[in-house]
XYZ file of C-alpha atoms in Angstrom:
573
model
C 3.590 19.254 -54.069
C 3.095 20.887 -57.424
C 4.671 18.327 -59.992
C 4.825 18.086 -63.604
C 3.703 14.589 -64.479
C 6.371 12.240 -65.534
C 5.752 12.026 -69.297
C 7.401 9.166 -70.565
C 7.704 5.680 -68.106
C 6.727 4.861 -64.866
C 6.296 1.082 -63.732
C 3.969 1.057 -61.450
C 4.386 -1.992 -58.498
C 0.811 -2.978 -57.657
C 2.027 -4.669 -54.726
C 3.806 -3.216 -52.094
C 8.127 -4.170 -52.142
C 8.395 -6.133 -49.196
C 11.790 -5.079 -48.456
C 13.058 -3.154 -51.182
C 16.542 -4.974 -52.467
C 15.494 -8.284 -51.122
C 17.493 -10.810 -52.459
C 20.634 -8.732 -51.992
C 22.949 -8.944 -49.718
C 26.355 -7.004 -48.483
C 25.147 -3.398 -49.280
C 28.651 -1.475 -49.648
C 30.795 -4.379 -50.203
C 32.888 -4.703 -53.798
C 29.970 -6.710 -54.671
C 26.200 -8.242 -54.075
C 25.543 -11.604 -53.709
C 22.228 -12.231 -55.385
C 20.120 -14.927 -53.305
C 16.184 -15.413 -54.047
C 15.349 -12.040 -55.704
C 11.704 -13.294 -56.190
C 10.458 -13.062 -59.717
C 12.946 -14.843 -62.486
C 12.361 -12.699 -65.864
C 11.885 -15.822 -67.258
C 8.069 -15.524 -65.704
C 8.239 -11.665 -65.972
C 10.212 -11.160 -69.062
C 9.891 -7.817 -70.538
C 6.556 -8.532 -71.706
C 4.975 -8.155 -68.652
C 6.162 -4.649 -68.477
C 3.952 -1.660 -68.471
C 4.091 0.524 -71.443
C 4.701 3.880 -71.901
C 2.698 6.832 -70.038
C 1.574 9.900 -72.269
C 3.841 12.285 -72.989
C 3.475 15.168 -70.949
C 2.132 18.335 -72.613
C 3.335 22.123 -72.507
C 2.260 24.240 -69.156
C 2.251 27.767 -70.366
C 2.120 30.087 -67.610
C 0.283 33.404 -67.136
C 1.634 36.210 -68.719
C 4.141 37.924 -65.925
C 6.155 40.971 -65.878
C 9.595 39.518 -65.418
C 11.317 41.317 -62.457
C 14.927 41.398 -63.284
C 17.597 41.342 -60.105
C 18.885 38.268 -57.793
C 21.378 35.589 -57.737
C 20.090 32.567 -59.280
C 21.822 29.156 -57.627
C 21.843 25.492 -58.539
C 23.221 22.023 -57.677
C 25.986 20.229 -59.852
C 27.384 16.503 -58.611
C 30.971 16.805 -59.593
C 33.380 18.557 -60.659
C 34.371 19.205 -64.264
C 37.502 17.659 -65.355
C 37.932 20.962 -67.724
C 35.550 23.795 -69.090
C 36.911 23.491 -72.964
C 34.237 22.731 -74.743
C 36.748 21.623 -77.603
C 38.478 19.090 -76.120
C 36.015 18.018 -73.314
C 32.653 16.251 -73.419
C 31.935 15.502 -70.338
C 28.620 16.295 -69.453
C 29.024 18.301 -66.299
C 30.670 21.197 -68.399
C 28.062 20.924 -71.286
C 25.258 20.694 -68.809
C 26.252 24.529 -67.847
C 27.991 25.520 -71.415
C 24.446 27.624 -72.375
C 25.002 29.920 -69.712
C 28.574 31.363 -71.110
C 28.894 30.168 -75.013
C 26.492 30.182 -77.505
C 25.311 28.453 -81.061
C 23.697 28.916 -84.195
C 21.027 26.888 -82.637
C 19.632 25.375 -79.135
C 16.721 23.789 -77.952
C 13.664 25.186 -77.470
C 12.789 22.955 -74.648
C 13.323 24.356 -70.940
C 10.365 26.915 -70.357
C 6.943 25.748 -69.553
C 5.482 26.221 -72.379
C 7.533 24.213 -74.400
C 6.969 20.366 -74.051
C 10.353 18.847 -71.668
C 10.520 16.284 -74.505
C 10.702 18.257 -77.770
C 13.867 17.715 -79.179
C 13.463 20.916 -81.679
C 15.400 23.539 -82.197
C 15.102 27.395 -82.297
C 17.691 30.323 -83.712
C 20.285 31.390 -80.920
C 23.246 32.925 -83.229
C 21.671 32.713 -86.144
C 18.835 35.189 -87.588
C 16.534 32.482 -88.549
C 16.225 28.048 -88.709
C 17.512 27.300 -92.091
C 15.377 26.076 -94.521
C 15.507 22.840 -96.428
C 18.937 22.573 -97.511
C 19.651 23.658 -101.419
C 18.252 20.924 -104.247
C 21.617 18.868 -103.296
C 21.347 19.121 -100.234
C 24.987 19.675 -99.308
C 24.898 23.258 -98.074
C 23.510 25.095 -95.454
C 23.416 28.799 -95.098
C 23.116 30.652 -91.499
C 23.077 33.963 -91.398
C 24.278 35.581 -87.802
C 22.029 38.015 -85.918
C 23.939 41.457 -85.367
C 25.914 43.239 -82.315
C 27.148 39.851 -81.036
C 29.825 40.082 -78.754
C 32.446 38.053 -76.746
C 33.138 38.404 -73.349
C 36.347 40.110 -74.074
C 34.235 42.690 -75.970
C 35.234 41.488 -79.721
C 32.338 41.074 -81.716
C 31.658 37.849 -83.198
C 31.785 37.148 -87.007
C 31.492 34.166 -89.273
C 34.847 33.217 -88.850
C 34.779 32.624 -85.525
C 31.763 30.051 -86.348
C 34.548 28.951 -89.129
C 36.927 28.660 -86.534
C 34.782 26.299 -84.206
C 33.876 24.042 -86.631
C 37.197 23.276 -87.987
C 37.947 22.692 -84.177
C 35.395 20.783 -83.915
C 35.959 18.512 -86.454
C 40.170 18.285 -87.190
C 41.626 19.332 -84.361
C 43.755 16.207 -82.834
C 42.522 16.751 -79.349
C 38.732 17.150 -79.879
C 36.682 15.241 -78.280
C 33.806 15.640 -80.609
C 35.199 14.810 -84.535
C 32.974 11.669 -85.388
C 30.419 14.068 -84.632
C 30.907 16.406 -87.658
C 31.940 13.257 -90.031
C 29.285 15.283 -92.700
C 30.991 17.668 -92.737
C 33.295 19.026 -96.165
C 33.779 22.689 -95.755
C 33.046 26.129 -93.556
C 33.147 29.149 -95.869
C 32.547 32.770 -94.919
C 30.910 35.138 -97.805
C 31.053 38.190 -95.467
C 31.162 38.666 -91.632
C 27.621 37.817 -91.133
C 27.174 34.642 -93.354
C 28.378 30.845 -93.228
C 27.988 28.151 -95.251
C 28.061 24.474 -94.448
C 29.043 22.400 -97.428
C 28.530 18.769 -96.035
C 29.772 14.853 -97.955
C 26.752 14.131 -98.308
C 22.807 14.872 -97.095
C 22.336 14.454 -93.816
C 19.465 14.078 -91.934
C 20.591 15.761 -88.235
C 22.522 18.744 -89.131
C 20.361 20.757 -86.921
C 20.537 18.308 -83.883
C 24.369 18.756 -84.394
C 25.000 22.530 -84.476
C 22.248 22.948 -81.910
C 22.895 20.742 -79.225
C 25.517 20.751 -76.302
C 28.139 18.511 -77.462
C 30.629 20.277 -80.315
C 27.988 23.132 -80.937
C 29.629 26.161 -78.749
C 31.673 28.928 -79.915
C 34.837 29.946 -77.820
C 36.856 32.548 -79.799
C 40.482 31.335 -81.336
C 42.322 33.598 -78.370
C 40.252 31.891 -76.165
C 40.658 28.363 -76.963
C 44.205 28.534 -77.679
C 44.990 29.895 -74.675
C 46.446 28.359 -70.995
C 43.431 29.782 -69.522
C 40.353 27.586 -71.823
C 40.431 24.587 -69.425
C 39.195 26.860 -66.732
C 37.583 29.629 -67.893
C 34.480 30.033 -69.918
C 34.299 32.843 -72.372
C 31.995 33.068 -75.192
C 29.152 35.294 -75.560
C 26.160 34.085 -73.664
C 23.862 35.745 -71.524
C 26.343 35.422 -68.472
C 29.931 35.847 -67.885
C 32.213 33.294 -65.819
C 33.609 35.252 -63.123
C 35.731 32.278 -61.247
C 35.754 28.760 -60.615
C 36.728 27.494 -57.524
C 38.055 23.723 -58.079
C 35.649 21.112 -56.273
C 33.516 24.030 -54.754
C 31.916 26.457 -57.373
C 31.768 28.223 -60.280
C 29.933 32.237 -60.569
C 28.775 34.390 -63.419
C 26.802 37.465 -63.621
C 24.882 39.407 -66.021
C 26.611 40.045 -69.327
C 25.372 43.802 -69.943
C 25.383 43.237 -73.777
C 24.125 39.708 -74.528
C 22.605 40.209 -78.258
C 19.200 38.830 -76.917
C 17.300 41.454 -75.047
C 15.860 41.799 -72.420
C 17.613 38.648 -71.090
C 19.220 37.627 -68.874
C 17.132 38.328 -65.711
C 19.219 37.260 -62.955
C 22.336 39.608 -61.820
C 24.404 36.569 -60.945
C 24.354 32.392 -61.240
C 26.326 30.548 -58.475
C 26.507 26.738 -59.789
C 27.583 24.432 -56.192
C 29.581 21.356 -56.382
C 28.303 18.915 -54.368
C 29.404 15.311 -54.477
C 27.409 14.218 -51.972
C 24.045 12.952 -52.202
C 23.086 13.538 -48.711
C 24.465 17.158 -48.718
C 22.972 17.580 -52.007
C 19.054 16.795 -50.270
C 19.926 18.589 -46.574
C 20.874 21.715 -48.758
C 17.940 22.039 -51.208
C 15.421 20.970 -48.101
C 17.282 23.984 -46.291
C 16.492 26.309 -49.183
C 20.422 26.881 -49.969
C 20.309 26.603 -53.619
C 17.263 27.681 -55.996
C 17.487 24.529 -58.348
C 18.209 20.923 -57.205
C 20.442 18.308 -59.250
C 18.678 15.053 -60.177
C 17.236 12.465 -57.567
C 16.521 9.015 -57.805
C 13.020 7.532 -56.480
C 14.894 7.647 -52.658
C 15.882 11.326 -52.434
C 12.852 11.842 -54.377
C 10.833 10.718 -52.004
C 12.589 12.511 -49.571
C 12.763 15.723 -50.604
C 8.962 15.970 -51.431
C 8.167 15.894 -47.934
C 11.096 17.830 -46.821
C 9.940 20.388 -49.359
C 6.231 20.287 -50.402
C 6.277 23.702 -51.314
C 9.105 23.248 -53.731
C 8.249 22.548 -57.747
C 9.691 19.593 -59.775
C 9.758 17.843 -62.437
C 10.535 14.012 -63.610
C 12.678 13.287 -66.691
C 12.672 9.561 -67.675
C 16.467 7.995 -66.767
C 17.780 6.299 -69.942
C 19.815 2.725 -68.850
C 23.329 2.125 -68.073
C 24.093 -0.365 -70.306
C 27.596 -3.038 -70.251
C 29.775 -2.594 -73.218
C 32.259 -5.306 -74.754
C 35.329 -5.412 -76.809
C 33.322 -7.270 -79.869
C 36.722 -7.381 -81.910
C 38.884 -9.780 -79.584
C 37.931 -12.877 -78.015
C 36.243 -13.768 -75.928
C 33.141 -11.431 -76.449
C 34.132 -11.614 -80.423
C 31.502 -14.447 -80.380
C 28.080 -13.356 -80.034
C 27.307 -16.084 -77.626
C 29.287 -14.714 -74.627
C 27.638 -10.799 -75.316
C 23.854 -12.588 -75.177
C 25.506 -14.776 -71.875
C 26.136 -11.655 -70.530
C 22.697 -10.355 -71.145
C 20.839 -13.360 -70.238
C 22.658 -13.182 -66.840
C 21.075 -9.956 -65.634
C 18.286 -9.695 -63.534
C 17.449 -6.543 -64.383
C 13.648 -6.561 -62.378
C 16.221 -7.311 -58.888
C 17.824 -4.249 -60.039
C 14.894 -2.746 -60.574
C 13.617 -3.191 -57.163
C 17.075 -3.067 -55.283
C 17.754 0.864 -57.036
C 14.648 2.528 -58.465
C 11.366 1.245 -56.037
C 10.959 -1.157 -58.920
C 10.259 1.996 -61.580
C 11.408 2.045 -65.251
C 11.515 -0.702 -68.120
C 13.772 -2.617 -70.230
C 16.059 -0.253 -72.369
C 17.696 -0.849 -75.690
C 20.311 0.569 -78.306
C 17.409 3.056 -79.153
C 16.397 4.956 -76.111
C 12.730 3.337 -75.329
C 11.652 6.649 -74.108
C 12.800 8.300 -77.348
C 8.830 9.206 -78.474
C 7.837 7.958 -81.565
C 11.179 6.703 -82.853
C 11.844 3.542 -80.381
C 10.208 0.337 -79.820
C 9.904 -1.415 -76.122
C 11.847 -4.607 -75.520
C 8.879 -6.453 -76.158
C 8.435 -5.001 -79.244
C 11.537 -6.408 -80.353
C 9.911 -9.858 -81.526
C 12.184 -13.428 -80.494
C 15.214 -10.853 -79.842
C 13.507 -9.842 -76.678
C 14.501 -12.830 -74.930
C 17.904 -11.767 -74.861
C 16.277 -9.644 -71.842
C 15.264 -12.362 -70.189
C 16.438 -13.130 -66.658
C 18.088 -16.437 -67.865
C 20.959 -17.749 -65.819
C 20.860 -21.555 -66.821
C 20.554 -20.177 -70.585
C 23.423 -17.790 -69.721
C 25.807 -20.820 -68.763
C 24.846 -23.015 -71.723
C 25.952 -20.272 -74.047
C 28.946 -19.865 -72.087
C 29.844 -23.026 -72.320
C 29.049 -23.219 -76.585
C 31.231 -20.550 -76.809
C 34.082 -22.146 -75.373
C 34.784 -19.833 -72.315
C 36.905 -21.684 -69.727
C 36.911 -19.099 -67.102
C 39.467 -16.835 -68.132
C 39.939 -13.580 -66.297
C 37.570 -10.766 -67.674
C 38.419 -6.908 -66.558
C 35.164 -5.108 -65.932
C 35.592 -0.947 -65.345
C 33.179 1.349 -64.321
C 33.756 4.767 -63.148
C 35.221 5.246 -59.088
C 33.514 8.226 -57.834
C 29.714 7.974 -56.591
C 29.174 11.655 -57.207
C 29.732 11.927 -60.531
C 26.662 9.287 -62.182
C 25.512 8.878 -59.093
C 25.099 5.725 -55.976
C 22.758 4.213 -58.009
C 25.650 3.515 -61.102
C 27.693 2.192 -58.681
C 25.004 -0.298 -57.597
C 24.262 -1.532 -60.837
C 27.662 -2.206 -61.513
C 27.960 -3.881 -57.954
C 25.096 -6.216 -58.755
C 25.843 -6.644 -62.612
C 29.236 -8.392 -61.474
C 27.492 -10.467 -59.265
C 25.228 -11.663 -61.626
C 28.016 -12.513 -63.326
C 29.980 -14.340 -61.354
C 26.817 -16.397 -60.341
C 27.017 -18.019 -63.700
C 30.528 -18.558 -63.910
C 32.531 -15.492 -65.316
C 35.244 -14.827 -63.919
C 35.405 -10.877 -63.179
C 38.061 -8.343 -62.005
C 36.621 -5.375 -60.920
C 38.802 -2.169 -61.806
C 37.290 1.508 -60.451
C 38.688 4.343 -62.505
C 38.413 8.030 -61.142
C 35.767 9.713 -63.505
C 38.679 12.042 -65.160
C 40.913 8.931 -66.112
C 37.899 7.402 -66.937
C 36.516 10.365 -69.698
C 39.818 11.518 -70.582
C 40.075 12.306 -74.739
C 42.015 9.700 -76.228
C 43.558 7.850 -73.367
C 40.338 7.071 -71.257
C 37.728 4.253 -71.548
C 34.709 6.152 -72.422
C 35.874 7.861 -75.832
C 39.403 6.773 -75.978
C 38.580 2.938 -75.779
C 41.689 2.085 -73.852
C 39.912 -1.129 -71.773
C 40.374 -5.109 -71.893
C 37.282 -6.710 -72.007
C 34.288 -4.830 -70.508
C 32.862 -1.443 -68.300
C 29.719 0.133 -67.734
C 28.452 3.375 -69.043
C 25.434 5.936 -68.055
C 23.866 7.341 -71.240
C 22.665 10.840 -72.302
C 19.473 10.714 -72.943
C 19.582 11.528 -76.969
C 19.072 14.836 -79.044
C 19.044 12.988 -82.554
C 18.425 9.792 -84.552
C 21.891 9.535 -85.759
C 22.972 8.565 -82.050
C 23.074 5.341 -83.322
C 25.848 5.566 -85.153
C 27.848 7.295 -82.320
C 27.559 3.769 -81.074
C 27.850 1.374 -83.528
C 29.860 2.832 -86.777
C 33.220 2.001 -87.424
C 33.960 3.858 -90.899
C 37.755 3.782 -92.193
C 39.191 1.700 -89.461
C 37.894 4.933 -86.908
C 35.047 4.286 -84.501
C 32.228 6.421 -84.040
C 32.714 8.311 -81.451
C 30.951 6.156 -78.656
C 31.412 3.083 -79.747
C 32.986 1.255 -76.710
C 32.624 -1.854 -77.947
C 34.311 -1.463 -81.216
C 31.208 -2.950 -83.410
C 32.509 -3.096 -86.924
C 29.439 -4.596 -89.082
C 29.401 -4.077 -92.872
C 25.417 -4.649 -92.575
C 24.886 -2.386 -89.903
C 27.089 0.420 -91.214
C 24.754 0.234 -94.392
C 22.033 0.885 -92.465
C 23.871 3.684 -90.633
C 24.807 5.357 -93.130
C 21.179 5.128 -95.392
C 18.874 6.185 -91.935
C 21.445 9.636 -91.410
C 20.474 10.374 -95.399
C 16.570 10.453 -94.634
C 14.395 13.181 -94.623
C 11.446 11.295 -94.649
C 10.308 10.019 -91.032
C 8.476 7.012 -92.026
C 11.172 5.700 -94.171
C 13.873 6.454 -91.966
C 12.103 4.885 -89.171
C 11.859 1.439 -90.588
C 15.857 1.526 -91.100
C 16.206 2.436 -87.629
C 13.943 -0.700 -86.527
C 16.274 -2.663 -88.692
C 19.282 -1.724 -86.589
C 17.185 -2.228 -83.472
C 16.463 -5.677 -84.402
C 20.392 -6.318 -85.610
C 21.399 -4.468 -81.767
C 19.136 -6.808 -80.212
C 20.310 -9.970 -81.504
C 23.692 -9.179 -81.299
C 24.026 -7.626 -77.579
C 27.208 -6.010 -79.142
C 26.472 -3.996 -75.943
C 23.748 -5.010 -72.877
C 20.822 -2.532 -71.786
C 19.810 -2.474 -68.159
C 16.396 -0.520 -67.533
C 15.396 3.268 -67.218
C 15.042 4.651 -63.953
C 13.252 8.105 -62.929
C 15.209 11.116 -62.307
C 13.673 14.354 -60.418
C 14.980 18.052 -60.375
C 13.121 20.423 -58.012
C 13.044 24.633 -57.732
C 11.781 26.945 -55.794
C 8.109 28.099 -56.671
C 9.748 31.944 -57.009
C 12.060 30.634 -60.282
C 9.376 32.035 -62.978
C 9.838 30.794 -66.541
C 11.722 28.109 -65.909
C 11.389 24.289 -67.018
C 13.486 20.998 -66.564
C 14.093 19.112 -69.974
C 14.319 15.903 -71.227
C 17.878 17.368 -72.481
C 20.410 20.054 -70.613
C 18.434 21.757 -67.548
C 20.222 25.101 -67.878
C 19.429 25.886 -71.058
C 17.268 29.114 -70.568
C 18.193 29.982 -67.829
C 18.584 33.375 -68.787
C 14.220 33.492 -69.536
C 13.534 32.907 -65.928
C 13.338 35.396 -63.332
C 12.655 35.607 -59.417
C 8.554 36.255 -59.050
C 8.960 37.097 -55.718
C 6.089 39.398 -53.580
């Protein structure tokens, strides 16, 4: 097996699991019943946890002639609830977004000689990376490469950047306007030139415009058309030919992409596969070129199923529980760190992931250089602590008498995977071993991530729910999840935190240019996240895509897997 290494956390069990989810019982059922799962936390608390591995480095590649030609094929788990990238954020349709729209920016990450966790950017519409922004530091100036074309053979100006933006960030359906809250004005000096004036400096601008969520550009016929929901058209490197609902989606070569020589491939077929099982038999079978993600299981699996294949691990950021922190009962800050305490997150550990991956928090631990460990987290960290007796005691301070709590989490095992329905199985349980009283309500994932009227961004829940994370691009993620500005909420933030302290702290970290100061405002808002569990961290897990040894040029990313796809090419004898 060739194998990149896994570059960010891996715990490593230095005795064998005896029988790995010991301690849990009724696999399947609505929910576990935890009985003697071994170590409490409160003997191997999060400080007992290993720390973090070396990052892995580039792995530049000999210098190849690319052989253009082929149909390139990969895995997907579900299927997306709509292909607007206006109005839709779920990550399915941004994971595949690069391959038909473009932006002024992307990532650089995703070839091999780029490091998987290198959240930088490089020019994609735009002639060159902007520099500092002028002496205010309101405005930024991009100026677009030339011959850019959409799919429907109109060539792109700056108003259709215009356009997008204002989309972006006013229209009433958009899924993505807390994102652009820096932003004041688009303006258009001539067809090649725009201009971002923003409120005030901000710190991630470039994160923003260049990463998958509100950053592609779908023309105004496009967008306001019947046909955006289900057809992609922007000017990437490969057309959307047809989508077939819960089966597939194909593209092929766009003959005038601005970037020469790419694309490679002829064609891209994406699969949808919602089943795990069927996901493994057809990548061991050599039906698709690129796998989707595996847990440690299929992992494990597949590498002896296919030892010839290439892979590489990305380190799983943690589900975490999120709480309605402006109504009773999880108002009080007791019942949030009761629900904390109640986890036994090593069990979980062990039951779902071989025991691999560490304590998580607000910050992404495996965010390099700009997150601290659990442990790090000084007397907050025992709110990690496997700590039922210390659970009920705040539980009872608080004054909870057993009232009925909703808990949601998505239906669908496809879509986040078996493993998110696990945690959520076992997270009740732990829950209802130290006395809350929990209804358990499954939502289908399109209900569920609906604009507006679903849980994730539309907030429409009772009490509590549980929620996979994208691993993040920027800093500012924070605020996603915690600001509530105006009486709005940031765009994530399920649990409806509205702290005047925080929000100060929000709001002066997004401002700095300077890493060292901006990373001791960030610790601040660690340390206020950790004592107030406004929302509860579970642990990373590891997460493996494979590809055939033939795909040349081609990377997995800490980030969106597909997006260079157009770089790689079939290096086939």
């Amino acid at each position: 097996m060739s194998e990149y290494t896994n570059y960010w956390l891996r715990r490593k069990v230095n005795r064998r699991a005896v029988v790995r989810g010991a301690g849990v019982v009724g696999v399947g059922g609505a929910a576990y019943a935890m009985v003697g799962c071994g170590d409490d936390d409160s003997t191997g608390s999060p400080t007992s946890e290993k720390g973090l591995l070396p990052t892995a480095q580039a792995s530049p590649t000999p210098a190849k002639q690319p052989k253009p030609g082929g149909t390139f094929s990969f895995q997907i788990g579900g299927n997306p609830p709509s292909l607007d990238p206006y109005t839709n954020a779920s990550f399915l349709n941004m994971y595949m977004g690069g391959l038909s729209y473009s932006r002024l920016l992307r990532y650089k990450a995703g070839t091999p000689e780029i490091t998987p966790t290198d959240p930088s950017m490089e020019p994609e519409l735009a002639q060159t990376m902007p520099e500092q922004p002028d002496a205010s530091g309101l405005q930024w100036t991009f100026k677009l490469k030339p011959g850019i074309k959409f799919h429907n053979g109109r060539a792109m100006t700056s108003e259709d950047v215009k356009y997008a933006f204002d989309r972006y960030s006013t229209f009433d359906k958009s899924s993505h306007r807390a994102l652009y809250f820096f932003l004041d004005s688009v303006s258009t000096p001539d067809p090649q030139t725009v201009v971002l004036k923003t409120k005030l400096p901000y710190a991630d601008l470039n994160q923003v415009i260049g990463g998958e969520y509100g950053a592609y550009i779908s023309p105004k016929e496009h967008a306001e058309s019947d046909a955006a929901p289900t057809k992609m058209l922007g000017s990437g490197p490969f057309i959307h030919t047809e989508f077939q609902t819960g089966s597939s989606l194909s593209f092929k070569k766009n003959p005038d992409y601005f970037e020469k020589p790419w694309p490679y491939f002829d064609e891209v077929k994406v699969f949808i596969i919602t089943d795990q099982a069927k996901r493994v038999a057809d990548f061991s079978a050599k039906q698709q070129n690129l796998s989707w993600l595996f847990l440690p299981d299929e992992r494990d699996q597949l590498k002896k199923n296919r030892p010839d294949a290439l892979s590489g691990e990305q380190q799983g950021i943690a589900e975490d529980i999120y709480m309605r922190s402006d109504k009773a009962p999880f108002k009080d800050q007791r019942m949030r760190q009761a629900v904390s305490m109640a986890q036994d997150r090593k069990a979980l550990r062990d039951a779902i992931t071989k025991g691999e991956g560490v304590p998580d928090q607000v910050n992404f631990v495996g965010y390099a250089g700009w997150a601290r460990q659990v442990k790090e987290l000084g007397a907050n960290a025992k709110f990690w602590d496997y700590a039922p007796a210390e659970s009920k005691k705040l539980m009872d301070a608080a004054g909870y008498k057993g009232e009925e709590l909703e808990f949601v989490h998505v239906a669908e095992a496809n879509i986040y995977t078996q493993a998110y329905l696990d945690t959520a199985s076992l997270a009740i349980a732990n829950l209802k071993a130290v006395g809350f009283n929990i209804k358990e309500i499954a939502t289908p994932y399109a209900q569920y991530i609906a604009a507006g009227t679903g849980v994730y961004f539309g907030g429409q829940y009772n009490h509590m729910g549980l929620t996979p994370r994208a691993v993040p691009y920027l800093v500012d993620h924070v605020t996603d999840k915690m600001s509530f500005k105006d009486g709005k909420r940031g765009r994530i933030n399920q649990s409806y935190v509205n702290d005047p302290a925080l929000e100060a702290l929000l709001d002066k970290q997004r401002t700095q240019f300077n890493k060292v100061e901006r990373l001791a405002t960030v610790k601040q808002i660690e340390d206020m996240a950790a004592l107030n569990q406004w929302e509860v961290f579970f642990s990373t897990d590891t997460r493996t895509y494979f590809w055939d040894k033939e795909v040349a040029n081609y990377r997995d990313s800490a980030f969106f897997p597909y997006t260079h796809v157009m770089k790689a090419w079939f290096d086939k004898a």
